[in-house]
Amino acid sequence: MAVALVAAGALLAPAAPVSAAAADPGTPVAQPTPDSPISGRAVPALRGDAARAAAGERISEQVLKRGEDFAASHERQRAATAPLPPWSGSLHTVWGAFPTVVSDGAQATHTVNPGISIPSGNPDVVYAPTLVPSGKTCIEVTTFYWQGGNGVGAWDWCAASPGFAAVAWIDATFLSTYTTTFQGLPAYTVLDVQTNAVTNSWTAYLYNYTTSTWDALFTSADTSKLVDPHGGWSMFEVYTEYNPATGEGYYCTETYGTQFHAANLQVKVNGTWTALTTANSSVTPPGSVSSTDFGCYGLSFTLQTANSHWQVSH
């Protein structure tokens, strides 16, 4: 069964990187808000076992381990001027905005890089951006790049066995339907919101720019999550292994010249939507983040708007 599902996923994955079919910058585009209409339609995606198989066992293990370790510190502030030391196994590190309030939803604009093509045999995975509104949520929405393809996935934290529950490949159809142009890059808008406070039901939506409505990516519920007190995250995250040929992580070569943005970040607290700020979230100051912490030369970290718009450039 697993082999068949992987094969099915491979057939649905883009055969090659495609150009963004983003909106003409001169054409007015309806801007999504949390109150924009819900279409009642589902985002075309692999779901269930097919989604888990398409995302791959390695990705599932990484996301699950990161979730288990979230209580540990995720902020590194050491400087490095010497060449990167070799390492073994996986280097895992993150940077981004971390809400300090427990919210009932989040909305964000995420850029995508359809030109990234991580080759077979490259062990690295880049999750950028990846979004969790708060500890109450059932769903993490992440943009991921790995040797199996580039996708936007919904990870179900409320499942008995947490894992990817929906995967939409970043292909020509996705780009023409769910992205617009943001600072010259294709970008999609995600809404991850609690839809029933009693059952703690959450739905992740993607904004359909052709219909100006929200399409559902995935829904999940679990009342046991209501006691989780921590905030969430919006972050750039990598799992990388040392490439002795370059002295960096494998992903560095494949992501050179790219930018990753999470913008227009806002959360819903006590029924009110508000942008992430220094008052309701934390960000490690960009000047104290070293690209060598990510096993890669030449990364730069920027807060375009504190704390609702972060950028990582390579």
C-alpha positions as semicolon CSV with decimal commas, in nm:
position;residue;x (nm);y (nm);z (nm)
1;M;0,000;0,000;0,000
2;A;0,276;0,246;0,092
3;V;0,455;0,189;-0,239
4;A;0,136;0,249;-0,430
5;L;0,065;0,569;-0,240
6;V;0,414;0,702;-0,302
7;A;0,376;0,626;-0,670
8;A;0,042;0,804;-0,677
9;G;0,194;1,105;-0,504
10;A;0,481;1,112;-0,751
11;L;0,237;1,123;-1,041
12;L;0,063;1,422;-0,888
13;A;0,383;1,609;-0,811
14;P;0,514;1,869;-1,058
15;A;0,755;1,708;-1,302
16;A;0,973;2,018;-1,307
17;P;0,985;2,366;-1,154
18;V;0,727;2,596;-1,306
19;S;0,704;2,971;-1,340
20;A;0,464;3,154;-1,114
21;A;0,136;3,238;-1,282
22;A;0,091;3,527;-1,043
23;A;-0,147;3,814;-1,090
24;D;-0,057;4,106;-1,313
25;P;0,073;4,377;-1,075
26;G;-0,135;4,631;-1,266
27;T;-0,461;4,444;-1,207
28;P;-0,644;4,513;-0,877
29;V;-0,662;4,198;-0,665
30;A;-0,912;4,148;-0,384
31;Q;-0,711;4,137;-0,064
32;P;-0,808;3,859;0,176
33;T;-0,929;3,929;0,527
34;P;-1,040;3,679;0,791
35;D;-1,398;3,779;0,708
36;S;-1,367;3,717;0,333
37;P;-1,628;3,466;0,207
38;I;-1,574;3,093;0,256
39;S;-1,632;2,906;-0,067
40;G;-1,734;2,565;0,066
41;R;-1,481;2,412;-0,171
42;A;-1,166;2,220;-0,086
43;V;-0,815;2,299;-0,203
44;P;-0,707;2,028;-0,453
45;A;-0,463;1,820;-0,249
46;L;-0,357;1,474;-0,148
47;R;-0,518;1,382;0,182
48;G;-0,496;1,113;0,448
49;D;-0,253;0,828;0,387
50;A;-0,171;0,964;0,042
51;A;-0,059;1,295;0,195
52;R;0,162;1,119;0,450
53;A;0,317;0,904;0,180
54;A;0,375;1,199;-0,052
55;A;0,543;1,405;0,220
56;G;0,772;1,118;0,309
57;E;0,867;0,943;0,630
58;R;1,169;1,167;0,687
59;I;0,962;1,486;0,690
60;S;0,707;1,333;0,926
61;E;0,977;1,228;1,171
62;Q;1,132;1,575;1,167
63;V;0,810;1,767;1,227
64;L;0,702;1,533;1,504
65;K;1,039;1,555;1,680
66;R;1,037;1,935;1,655
67;G;0,691;1,948;1,809
68;E;0,802;1,730;2,097
69;D;1,103;1,953;2,157
70;F;0,926;2,287;2,125
71;A;0,957;2,360;2,495
72;A;1,335;2,371;2,452
73;S;1,499;2,700;2,356
74;H;1,475;2,783;1,985
75;E;1,672;3,105;1,992
76;R;2,046;3,098;1,922
77;Q;2,256;3,409;1,963
78;R;2,614;3,304;1,910
79;A;2,837;3,478;1,656
80;A;3,078;3,296;1,429
81;T;3,357;3,430;1,215
82;A;3,550;3,109;1,153
83;P;3,464;2,862;0,876
84;L;3,173;2,635;0,952
85;P;3,287;2,333;1,151
86;P;3,184;1,995;1,010
87;W;2,896;1,824;1,185
88;S;2,731;1,488;1,169
89;G;2,364;1,401;1,156
90;S;2,106;1,675;1,116
91;L;2,147;2,036;1,214
92;H;1,805;2,175;1,305
93;T;1,748;2,544;1,364
94;V;1,477;2,810;1,327
95;W;1,416;3,184;1,322
96;G;1,097;3,385;1,306
97;A;0,816;3,539;1,508
98;F;0,673;3,367;1,814
99;P;0,339;3,493;1,948
100;T;0,335;3,520;2,327
101;V;-0,046;3,521;2,340
102;V;-0,275;3,222;2,308
103;S;-0,480;3,296;1,999
104;D;-0,783;3,146;1,827
105;G;-0,642;3,190;1,478
106;A;-0,374;3,337;1,255
107;Q;-0,350;3,476;0,903
108;A;-0,033;3,529;0,699
109;T;0,104;3,585;0,351
110;H;0,369;3,326;0,260
111;T;0,597;3,354;-0,042
112;V;0,682;3,042;-0,240
113;N;0,987;2,955;-0,450
114;P;0,874;2,719;-0,728
115;G;1,224;2,729;-0,880
116;I;1,383;2,544;-0,587
117;S;1,465;2,191;-0,698
118;I;1,631;1,979;-0,431
119;P;1,777;1,678;-0,613
120;S;1,733;1,314;-0,527
121;G;1,980;1,209;-0,261
122;N;1,989;1,553;-0,095
123;P;1,882;1,483;0,265
124;D;1,780;1,838;0,357
125;V;1,432;1,982;0,414
126;V;1,342;2,351;0,430
127;Y;1,016;2,451;0,600
128;A;0,963;2,815;0,518
129;P;0,738;2,963;0,624
130;T;0,564;2,732;0,869
131;L;0,272;2,861;1,079
132;V;0,106;2,759;1,408
133;P;-0,137;3,010;1,564
134;S;-0,111;2,879;1,923
135;G;-0,089;2,567;2,135
136;K;-0,466;2,519;2,103
137;T;-0,455;2,467;1,729
138;C;-0,489;2,132;1,560
139;I;-0,322;2,237;1,237
140;E;0,021;2,357;1,133
141;V;0,044;2,490;0,778
142;T;0,391;2,466;0,630
143;T;0,558;2,537;0,299
144;F;0,817;2,264;0,246
145;Y;1,097;2,195;-0,001
146;W;1,265;1,856;-0,022
147;Q;1,381;1,599;-0,275
148;G;1,024;1,471;-0,312
149;G;0,890;1,807;-0,432
150;N;0,769;2,148;-0,317
151;G;0,438;2,169;-0,137
152;V;0,206;2,337;0,108
153;G;0,097;2,092;0,374
154;A;-0,144;2,077;0,667
155;W;0,003;1,885;0,961
156;D;-0,263;1,743;1,197
157;W;-0,145;1,779;1,558
158;C;-0,480;1,647;1,685
159;A;-0,461;1,310;1,514
160;A;-0,393;1,001;1,724
161;S;-0,074;0,973;1,523
162;P;0,017;1,330;1,417
163;G;0,123;1,369;1,057
164;F;0,056;1,541;0,726
165;A;-0,314;1,528;0,653
166;A;-0,318;1,732;0,330
167;V;-0,049;1,819;0,075
168;A;-0,099;2,059;-0,217
169;W;0,191;2,060;-0,462
170;I;0,323;2,398;-0,571
171;D;0,249;2,343;-0,939
172;A;0,109;2,561;-1,217
173;T;-0,250;2,515;-1,100
174;F;-0,164;2,607;-0,742
175;L;0,027;2,915;-0,854
176;S;-0,249;3,042;-1,083
177;T;-0,522;2,980;-0,826
178;Y;-0,377;3,045;-0,482
179;T;-0,098;3,297;-0,532
180;T;-0,064;3,664;-0,610
181;T;0,246;3,881;-0,644
182;F;0,408;3,998;-0,323
183;Q;0,728;4,202;-0,350
184;G;0,790;4,042;-0,687
185;L;0,737;3,686;-0,565
186;P;0,441;3,448;-0,582
187;A;0,270;3,423;-0,245
188;Y;-0,032;3,251;-0,096
189;T;-0,243;3,362;0,200
190;V;-0,335;3,117;0,475
191;L;-0,604;3,144;0,742
192;D;-0,574;2,892;1,028
193;V;-0,866;2,951;1,264
194;Q;-1,072;2,791;1,539
195;T;-1,423;2,739;1,403
196;N;-1,585;2,582;1,711
197;A;-1,468;2,672;2,062
198;V;-1,659;2,388;2,232
199;T;-1,515;2,107;2,020
200;N;-1,192;2,299;1,950
201;S;-1,238;2,247;1,580
202;W;-0,988;2,422;1,352
203;T;-0,983;2,473;0,976
204;A;-0,692;2,585;0,762
205;Y;-0,793;2,778;0,451
206;L;-0,603;2,904;0,147
207;Y;-0,725;3,216;-0,030
208;N;-0,843;3,151;-0,385
209;Y;-0,743;3,459;-0,585
210;T;-0,959;3,358;-0,881
211;T;-1,281;3,354;-0,678
212;S;-1,186;3,591;-0,390
213;T;-1,292;3,327;-0,136
214;W;-1,133;3,094;0,117
215;D;-1,098;2,728;0,015
216;A;-1,057;2,469;0,291
217;L;-0,729;2,279;0,312
218;F;-0,801;2,069;0,622
219;T;-1,018;2,050;0,936
220;S;-0,945;1,880;1,269
221;A;-1,066;1,896;1,631
222;D;-0,952;1,789;1,978
223;T;-1,071;1,933;2,310
224;S;-0,759;1,811;2,493
225;K;-0,558;2,081;2,315
226;L;-0,758;2,354;2,488
227;V;-0,536;2,327;2,796
228;D;-0,216;2,398;2,601
229;P;-0,106;2,744;2,718
230;H;0,174;2,839;2,483
231;G;0,172;3,068;2,183
232;G;0,255;2,956;1,832
233;W;0,514;3,036;1,569
234;S;0,579;3,170;1,222
235;M;0,926;3,067;1,123
236;F;1,200;2,975;0,880
237;E;1,314;2,624;0,968
238;V;1,577;2,392;0,824
239;Y;1,697;2,040;0,877
240;T;2,032;2,008;0,707
241;E;2,328;1,776;0,692
242;Y;2,690;1,863;0,629
243;N;2,805;1,855;0,266
244;P;3,183;1,799;0,270
245;A;3,208;1,916;-0,091
246;T;3,091;2,269;-0,001
247;G;3,150;2,295;0,373
248;E;2,783;2,390;0,420
249;G;2,445;2,224;0,450
250;Y;2,322;2,057;0,132
251;Y;2,026;2,294;0,097
252;C;2,249;2,602;0,056
253;T;2,338;2,531;-0,305
254;E;1,975;2,473;-0,403
255;T;1,833;2,784;-0,234
256;Y;2,092;3,039;-0,343
257;G;1,930;3,358;-0,473
258;T;1,596;3,297;-0,303
259;Q;1,388;3,491;-0,051
260;F;1,143;3,363;0,207
261;H;0,877;3,598;0,348
262;A;0,606;3,567;0,609
263;A;0,410;3,893;0,601
264;N;0,082;4,046;0,718
265;L;0,100;3,823;1,025
266;Q;-0,200;3,867;1,251
267;V;-0,365;3,668;1,529
268;K;-0,716;3,649;1,672
269;V;-0,734;3,709;2,048
270;N;-1,066;3,741;2,232
271;G;-1,247;3,782;1,901
272;T;-1,026;4,062;1,771
273;W;-0,771;4,037;1,492
274;T;-0,446;4,223;1,550
275;A;-0,108;4,235;1,379
276;L;0,191;4,075;1,544
277;T;0,390;4,342;1,728
278;T;0,666;4,357;1,984
279;A;0,392;4,362;2,249
280;N;0,236;4,026;2,159
281;S;0,526;3,830;2,009
282;S;0,902;3,784;2,024
283;V;1,168;3,778;1,754
284;T;1,538;3,722;1,798
285;P;1,691;4,049;1,669
286;P;1,813;3,990;1,312
287;G;2,151;4,140;1,393
288;S;2,217;3,870;1,650
289;V;2,136;3,581;1,416
290;S;2,430;3,423;1,235
291;S;2,381;3,246;0,904
292;T;2,631;2,988;1,025
293;D;2,377;2,883;1,285
294;F;2,185;2,750;0,986
295;G;2,484;2,571;0,837
296;C;2,488;2,807;0,542
297;Y;2,695;3,107;0,435
298;G;2,526;3,423;0,310
299;L;2,184;3,407;0,473
300;S;2,046;3,741;0,587
301;F;1,761;3,799;0,831
302;T;1,533;4,103;0,819
303;L;1,230;4,236;1,001
304;Q;1,054;4,454;0,746
305;T;0,780;4,525;0,999
306;A;0,820;4,431;1,363
307;N;0,695;4,167;1,419
308;S;0,444;4,105;1,141
309;H;0,683;4,065;0,848
310;W;1,007;3,868;0,855
311;Q;1,233;3,789;0,561
312;V;1,519;3,546;0,507
313;S;1,732;3,601;0,195
314;H;2,011;3,392;0,052
